Short mmCIF file of C-alpha atoms and ligand atoms in Angstrom, two decimals:
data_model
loop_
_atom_site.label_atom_id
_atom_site.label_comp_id
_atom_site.label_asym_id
_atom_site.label_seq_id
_atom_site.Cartn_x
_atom_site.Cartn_y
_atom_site.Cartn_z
CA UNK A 1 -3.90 -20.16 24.18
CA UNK A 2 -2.83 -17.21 21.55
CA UNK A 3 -0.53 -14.89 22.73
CA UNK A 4 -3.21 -12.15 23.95
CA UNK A 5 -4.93 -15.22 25.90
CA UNK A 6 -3.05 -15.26 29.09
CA UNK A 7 -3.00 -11.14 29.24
CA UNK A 8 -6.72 -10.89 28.41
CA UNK A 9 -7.49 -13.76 31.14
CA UNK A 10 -5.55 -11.88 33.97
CA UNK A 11 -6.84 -8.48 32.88
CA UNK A 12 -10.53 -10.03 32.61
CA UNK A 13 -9.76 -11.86 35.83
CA UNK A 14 -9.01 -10.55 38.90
CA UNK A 15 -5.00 -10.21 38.92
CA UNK A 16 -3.44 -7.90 37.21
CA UNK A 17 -1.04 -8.13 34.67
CA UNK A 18 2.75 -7.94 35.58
CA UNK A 19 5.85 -6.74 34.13
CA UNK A 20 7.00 -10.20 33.54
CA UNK A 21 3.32 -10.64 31.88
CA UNK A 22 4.18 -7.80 29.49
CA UNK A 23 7.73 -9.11 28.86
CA UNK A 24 6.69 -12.36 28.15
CA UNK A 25 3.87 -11.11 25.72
CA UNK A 26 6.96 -9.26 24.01
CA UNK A 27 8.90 -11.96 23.94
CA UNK A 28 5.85 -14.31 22.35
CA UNK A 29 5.50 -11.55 19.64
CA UNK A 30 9.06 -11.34 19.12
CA UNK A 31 9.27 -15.01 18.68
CA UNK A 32 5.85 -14.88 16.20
CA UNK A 33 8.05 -12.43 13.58
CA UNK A 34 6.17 -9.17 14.47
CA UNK A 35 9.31 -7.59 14.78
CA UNK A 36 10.81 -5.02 17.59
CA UNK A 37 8.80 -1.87 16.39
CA UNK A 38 5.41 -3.61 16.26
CA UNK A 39 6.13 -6.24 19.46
CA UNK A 40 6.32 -2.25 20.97
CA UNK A 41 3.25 -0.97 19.67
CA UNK A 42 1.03 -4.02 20.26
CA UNK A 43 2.11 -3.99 23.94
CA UNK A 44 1.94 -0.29 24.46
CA UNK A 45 -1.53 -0.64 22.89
CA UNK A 46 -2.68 -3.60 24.77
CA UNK A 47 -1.35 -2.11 28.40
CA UNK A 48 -4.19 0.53 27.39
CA UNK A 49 -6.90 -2.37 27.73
CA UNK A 50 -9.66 -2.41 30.30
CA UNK A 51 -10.94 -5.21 31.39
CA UNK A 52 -14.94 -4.72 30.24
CA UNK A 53 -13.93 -4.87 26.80
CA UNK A 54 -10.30 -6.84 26.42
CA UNK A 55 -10.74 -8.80 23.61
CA UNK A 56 -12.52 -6.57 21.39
CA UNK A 57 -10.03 -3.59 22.47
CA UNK A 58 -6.82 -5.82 21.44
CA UNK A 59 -8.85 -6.89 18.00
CA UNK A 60 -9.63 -3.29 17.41
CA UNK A 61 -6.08 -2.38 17.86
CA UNK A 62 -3.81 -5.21 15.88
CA UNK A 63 -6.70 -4.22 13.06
CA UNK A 64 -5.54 -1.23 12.97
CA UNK A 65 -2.18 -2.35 12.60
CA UNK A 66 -3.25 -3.86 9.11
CA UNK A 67 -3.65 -1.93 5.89
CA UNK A 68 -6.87 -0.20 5.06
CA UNK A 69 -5.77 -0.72 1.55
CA UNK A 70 -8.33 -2.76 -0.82
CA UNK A 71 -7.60 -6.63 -1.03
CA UNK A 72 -9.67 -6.98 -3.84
CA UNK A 73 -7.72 -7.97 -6.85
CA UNK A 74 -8.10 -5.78 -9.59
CA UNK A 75 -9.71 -7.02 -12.84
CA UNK A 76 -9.18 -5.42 -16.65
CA UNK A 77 -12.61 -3.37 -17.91
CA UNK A 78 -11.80 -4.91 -20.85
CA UNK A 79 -9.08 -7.75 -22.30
CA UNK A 80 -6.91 -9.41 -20.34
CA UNK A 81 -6.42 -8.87 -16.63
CA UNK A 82 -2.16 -8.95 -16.24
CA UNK A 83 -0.66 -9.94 -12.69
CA UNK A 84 2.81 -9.63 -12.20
CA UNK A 85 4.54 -12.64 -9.73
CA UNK A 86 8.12 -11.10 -8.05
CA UNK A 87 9.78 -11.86 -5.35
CA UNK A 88 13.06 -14.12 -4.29
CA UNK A 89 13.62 -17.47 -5.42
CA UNK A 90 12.53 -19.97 -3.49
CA UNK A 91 9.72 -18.05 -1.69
CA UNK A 92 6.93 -19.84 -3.81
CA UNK A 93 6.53 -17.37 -6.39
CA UNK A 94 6.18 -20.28 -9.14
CA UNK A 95 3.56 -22.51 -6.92
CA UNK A 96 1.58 -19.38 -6.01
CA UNK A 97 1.09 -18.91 -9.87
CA UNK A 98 -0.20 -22.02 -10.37
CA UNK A 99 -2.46 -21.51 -7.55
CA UNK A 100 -3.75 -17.88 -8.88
CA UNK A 101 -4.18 -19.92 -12.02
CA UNK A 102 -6.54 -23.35 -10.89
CA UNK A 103 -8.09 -20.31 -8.02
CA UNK A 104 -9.51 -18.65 -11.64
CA UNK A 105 -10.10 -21.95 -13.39
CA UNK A 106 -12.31 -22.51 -10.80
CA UNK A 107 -14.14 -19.83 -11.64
CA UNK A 108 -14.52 -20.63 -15.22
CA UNK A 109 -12.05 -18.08 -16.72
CA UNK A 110 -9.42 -18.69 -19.20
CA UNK A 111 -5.83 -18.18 -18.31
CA UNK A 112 -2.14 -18.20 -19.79
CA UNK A 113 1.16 -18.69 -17.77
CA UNK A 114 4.35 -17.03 -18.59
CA UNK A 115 7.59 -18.78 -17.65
CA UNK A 116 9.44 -15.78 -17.55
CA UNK A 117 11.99 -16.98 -14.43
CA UNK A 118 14.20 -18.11 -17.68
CA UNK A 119 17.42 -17.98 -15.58
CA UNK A 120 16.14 -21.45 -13.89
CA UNK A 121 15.46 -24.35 -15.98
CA UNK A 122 13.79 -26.35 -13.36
CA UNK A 123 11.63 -23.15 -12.14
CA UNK A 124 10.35 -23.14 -16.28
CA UNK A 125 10.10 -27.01 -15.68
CA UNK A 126 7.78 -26.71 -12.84
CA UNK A 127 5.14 -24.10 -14.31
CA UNK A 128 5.23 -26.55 -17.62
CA UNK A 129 4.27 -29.56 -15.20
CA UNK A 130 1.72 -27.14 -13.25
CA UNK A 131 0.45 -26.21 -16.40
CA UNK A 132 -0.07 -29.72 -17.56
CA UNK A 133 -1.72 -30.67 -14.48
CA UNK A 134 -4.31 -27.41 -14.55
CA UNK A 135 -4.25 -27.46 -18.60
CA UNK A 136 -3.28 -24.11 -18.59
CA UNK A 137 -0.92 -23.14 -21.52
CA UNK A 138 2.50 -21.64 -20.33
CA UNK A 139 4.70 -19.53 -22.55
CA UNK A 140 7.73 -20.00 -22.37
CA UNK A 141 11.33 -19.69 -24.16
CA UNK A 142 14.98 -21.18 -25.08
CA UNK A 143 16.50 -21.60 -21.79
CA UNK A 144 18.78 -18.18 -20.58
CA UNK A 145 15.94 -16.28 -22.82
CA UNK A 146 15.77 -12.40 -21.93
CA UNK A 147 12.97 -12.84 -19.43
CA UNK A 148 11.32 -9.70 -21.08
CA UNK A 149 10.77 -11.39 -24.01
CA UNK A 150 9.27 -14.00 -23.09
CA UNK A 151 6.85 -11.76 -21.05
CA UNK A 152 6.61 -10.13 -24.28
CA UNK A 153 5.44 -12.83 -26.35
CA UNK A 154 3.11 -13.71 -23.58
CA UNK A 155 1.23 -10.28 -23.26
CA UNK A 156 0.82 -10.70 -26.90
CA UNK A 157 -0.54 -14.27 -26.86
CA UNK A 158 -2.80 -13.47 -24.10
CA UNK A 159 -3.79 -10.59 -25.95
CA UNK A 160 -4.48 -12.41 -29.50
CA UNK A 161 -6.56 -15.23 -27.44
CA UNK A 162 -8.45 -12.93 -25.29
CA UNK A 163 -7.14 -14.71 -22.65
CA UNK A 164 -9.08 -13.50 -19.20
CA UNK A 165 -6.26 -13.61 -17.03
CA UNK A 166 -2.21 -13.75 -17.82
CA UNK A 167 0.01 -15.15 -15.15
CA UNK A 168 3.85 -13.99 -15.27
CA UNK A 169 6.22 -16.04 -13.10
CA UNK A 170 9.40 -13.85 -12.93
CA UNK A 171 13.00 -14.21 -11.90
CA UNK A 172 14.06 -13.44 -7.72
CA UNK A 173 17.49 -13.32 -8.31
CA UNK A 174 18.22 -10.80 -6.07
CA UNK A 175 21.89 -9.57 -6.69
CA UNK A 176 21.39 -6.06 -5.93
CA UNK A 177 18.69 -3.59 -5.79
CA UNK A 178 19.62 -1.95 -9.06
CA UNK A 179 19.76 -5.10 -11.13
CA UNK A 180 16.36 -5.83 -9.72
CA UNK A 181 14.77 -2.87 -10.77
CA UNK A 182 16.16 -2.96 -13.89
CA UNK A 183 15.34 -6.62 -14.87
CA UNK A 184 11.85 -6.06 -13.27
CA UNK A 185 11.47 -2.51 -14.85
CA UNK A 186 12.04 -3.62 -18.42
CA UNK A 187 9.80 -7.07 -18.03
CA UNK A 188 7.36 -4.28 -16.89
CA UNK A 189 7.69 -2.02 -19.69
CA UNK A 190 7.61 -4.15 -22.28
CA UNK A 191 4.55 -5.94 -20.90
CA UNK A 192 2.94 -2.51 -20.76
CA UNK A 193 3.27 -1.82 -24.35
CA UNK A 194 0.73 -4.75 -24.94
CA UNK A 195 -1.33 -4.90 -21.87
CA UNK A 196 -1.93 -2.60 -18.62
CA UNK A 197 -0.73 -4.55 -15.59
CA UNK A 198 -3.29 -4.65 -12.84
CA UNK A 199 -1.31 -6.32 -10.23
CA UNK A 200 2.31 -6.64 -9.57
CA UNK A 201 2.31 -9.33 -6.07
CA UNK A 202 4.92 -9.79 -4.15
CA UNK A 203 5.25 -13.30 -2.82
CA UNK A 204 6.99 -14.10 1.19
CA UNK A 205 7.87 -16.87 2.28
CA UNK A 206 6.47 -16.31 5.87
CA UNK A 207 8.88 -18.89 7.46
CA UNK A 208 12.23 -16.34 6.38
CA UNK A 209 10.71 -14.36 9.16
CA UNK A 210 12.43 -10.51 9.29
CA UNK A 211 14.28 -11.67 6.56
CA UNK A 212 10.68 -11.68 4.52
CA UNK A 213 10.26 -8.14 5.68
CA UNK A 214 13.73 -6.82 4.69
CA UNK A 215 12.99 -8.45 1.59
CA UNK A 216 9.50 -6.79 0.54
CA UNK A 217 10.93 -3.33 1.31
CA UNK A 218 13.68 -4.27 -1.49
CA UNK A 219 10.76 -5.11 -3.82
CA UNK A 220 8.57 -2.51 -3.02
CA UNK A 221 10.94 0.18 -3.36
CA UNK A 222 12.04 -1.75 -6.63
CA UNK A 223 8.74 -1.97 -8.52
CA UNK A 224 5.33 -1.01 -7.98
CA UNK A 225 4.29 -3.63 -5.56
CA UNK A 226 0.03 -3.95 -5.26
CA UNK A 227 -0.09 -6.65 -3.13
CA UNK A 228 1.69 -9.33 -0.89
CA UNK A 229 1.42 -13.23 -1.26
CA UNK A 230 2.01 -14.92 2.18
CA UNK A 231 3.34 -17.99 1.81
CA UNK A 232 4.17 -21.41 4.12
CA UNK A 233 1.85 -19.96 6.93
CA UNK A 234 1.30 -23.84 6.98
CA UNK A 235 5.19 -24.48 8.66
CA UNK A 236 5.25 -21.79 10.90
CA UNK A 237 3.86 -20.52 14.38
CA UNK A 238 5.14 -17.18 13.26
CA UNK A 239 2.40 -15.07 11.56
CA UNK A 240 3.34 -12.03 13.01
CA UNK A 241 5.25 -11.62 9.44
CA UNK A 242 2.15 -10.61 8.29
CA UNK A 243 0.95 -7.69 10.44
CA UNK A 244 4.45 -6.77 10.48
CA UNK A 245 4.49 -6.50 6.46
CA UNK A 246 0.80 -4.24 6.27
CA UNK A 247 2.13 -2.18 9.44
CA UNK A 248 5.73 -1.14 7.77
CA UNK A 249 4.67 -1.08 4.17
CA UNK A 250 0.76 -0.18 4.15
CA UNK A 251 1.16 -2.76 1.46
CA UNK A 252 -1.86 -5.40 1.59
CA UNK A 253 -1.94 -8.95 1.79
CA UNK A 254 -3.93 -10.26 -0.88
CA UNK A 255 -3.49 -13.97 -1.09
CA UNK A 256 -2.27 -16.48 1.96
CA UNK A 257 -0.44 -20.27 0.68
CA UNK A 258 -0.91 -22.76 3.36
CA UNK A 259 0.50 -26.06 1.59
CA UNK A 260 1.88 -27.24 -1.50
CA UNK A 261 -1.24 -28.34 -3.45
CA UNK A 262 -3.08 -26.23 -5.41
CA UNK A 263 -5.95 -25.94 -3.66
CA UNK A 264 -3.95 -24.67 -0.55
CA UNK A 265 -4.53 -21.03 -1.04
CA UNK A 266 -6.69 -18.30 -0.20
CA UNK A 267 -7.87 -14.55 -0.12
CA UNK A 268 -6.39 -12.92 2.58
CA UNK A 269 -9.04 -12.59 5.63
CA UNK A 270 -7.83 -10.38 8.53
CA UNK A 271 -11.24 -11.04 10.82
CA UNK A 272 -9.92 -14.45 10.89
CA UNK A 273 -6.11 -13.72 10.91
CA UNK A 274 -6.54 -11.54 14.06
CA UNK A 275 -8.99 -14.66 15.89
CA UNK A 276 -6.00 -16.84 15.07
CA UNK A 277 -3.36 -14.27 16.95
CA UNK A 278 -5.58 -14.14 20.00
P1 LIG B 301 9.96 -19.96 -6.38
O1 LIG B 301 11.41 -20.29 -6.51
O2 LIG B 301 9.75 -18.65 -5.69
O3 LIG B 301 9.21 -20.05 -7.67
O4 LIG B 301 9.35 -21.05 -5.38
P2 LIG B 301 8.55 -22.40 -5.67
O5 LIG B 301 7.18 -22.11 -6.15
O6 LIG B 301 9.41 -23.29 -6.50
O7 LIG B 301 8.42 -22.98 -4.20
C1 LIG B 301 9.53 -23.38 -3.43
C2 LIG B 301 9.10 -24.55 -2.55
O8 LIG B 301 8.14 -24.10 -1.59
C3 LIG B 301 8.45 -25.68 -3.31
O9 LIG B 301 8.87 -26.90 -2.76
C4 LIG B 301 6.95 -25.47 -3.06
O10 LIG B 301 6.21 -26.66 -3.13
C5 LIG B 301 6.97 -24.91 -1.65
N1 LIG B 301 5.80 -24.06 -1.35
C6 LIG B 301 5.30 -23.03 -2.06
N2 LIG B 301 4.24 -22.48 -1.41
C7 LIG B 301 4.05 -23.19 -0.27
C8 LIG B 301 3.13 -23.11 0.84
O11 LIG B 301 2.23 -22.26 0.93
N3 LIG B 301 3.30 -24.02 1.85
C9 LIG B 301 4.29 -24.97 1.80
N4 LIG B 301 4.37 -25.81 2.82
N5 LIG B 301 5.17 -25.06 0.79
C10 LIG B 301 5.07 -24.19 -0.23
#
């Protein structure tokens, strides 16, 4: 049973919820990554519930939890369509890209990676392989290469080919908050002097819990995040990550991984998301 199940069966039933009811629904959210502020608000909003309409009541209320931002990805009117990939090494930023990638193959349009995560041989290593496997082409450059050049040369391939969509894999070192906004902010800039970026996506790993959160507030205040990539959702019990992201950053979840393959990867679908909670 989800963690709404037990409440919504006593509520519907004919006990009543007690404290220890509430406090263990806390302590379930607590444990699912939703974090102290929205454990709070989904329990204040779910002691509100009458017991005609439970379930629909708690759906209505996580939903409106969640951004009521688009989670459409936006597309180029013309020329290539640019997505940015950020967010801390080891998150999945590099297998997400690959999946964006064979997700657009799929749909018959042409695409171009850009190793530009040129501080890591082996992450430049594993787009090359990905892009073998998908037979993508992936720019790339000498290893230790200014990352912005290499994003460089690869808005201007992708423009010269007429590429539909470019793919750029970036760095996550995170030292500090400055550095990141300045590497980001020139691979940025320079991009944009070729091509109009229409997405800049954020990739969590959801397992890393608060961490993840703490982590896309660095980002977001960083660069111009548009959406959120929610990764691992396959190893963990804890998807509360993801409400808890949309709730404190009104930031929406575009894309969910769920496995290593490339076919383990999806639009984000709340309806869903909120029936799996329950
Ligand atoms: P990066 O450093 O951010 O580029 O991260 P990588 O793309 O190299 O991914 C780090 C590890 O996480 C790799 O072993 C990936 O196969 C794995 N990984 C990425 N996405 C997922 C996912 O959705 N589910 C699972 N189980 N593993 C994933």
């Amino acid at each position: 049973m989800g963690f709404f199940g037990k409440i919504i069966a006593k509520i519907t039933g004919s006990t009543h919820a007690s404290t220890s009811d509430w406090n263990e629904l806390e302590a379930a959210l607590l444990a699912a990554d939703f974090g102290p502020e929205l454990s709070r608000e989904v329990v204040a909003a779910a002691h509100s519930l009458r017991a005609d309409d439970a379930t629909q009541a708690i759906t209505a209320a996580l939903t409106a939890f969640l951004s009521n931002k688009s989670r459409e990805m936006s597309k180029a009117v013309s020329g290539p369509t640019v997505l940015l990939i950020v967010g801390v090494n080891g998150t999945g930023k590099t297998t997400s890209a690959a999946k964006l990638a064979a997700s657009f193959i799929a749909q018959d349009a042409s695409v171009l990676l850009a190793a530009a995560d040129t501080f890591r041989a082996a992450a430049v290593d594993q787009l090359r392989t990905w892009g073998e496997r998908l037979d993508v082409d992936v720019v790339h450059g000498a290893d230790n290469a200014d990352p912005a050049s290499v994003a460089f040369d690869a808005a201007q391939q992708g423009l010269a080919r007429n590429i539909d969509y470019l793919i750029i894999d970036t760095a996550g070192r995170l030292h500090t908050k400055s550095d990141l906004m300045s590497e980001l902010g020139k691979v940025k800039r320079v991009v944009e002097k070729v091509l109009p970026i229409q997405e800049v996506l954020l990739v969590i790993d959801a397992t890393t819990g608060q961490n993840g959160l703490i982590q896309a507030k660095i980002f977001a205040e960083s660069v111009d995040v548009t959406g959120v990539i929610v990764t691992k959702l396959d190893g963990t019990a804890r998807g509360g990550i993801a409400l808890a992201i949309e709730r404190s950053l009104n930031i929406p979840i575009k894309w969910v991984g769920t496995g290593e393959g490339a076919g383990d990867f999806a639009p984000f679908d709340p309806t869903s998301y909120i029936q799996g909670l329950l």
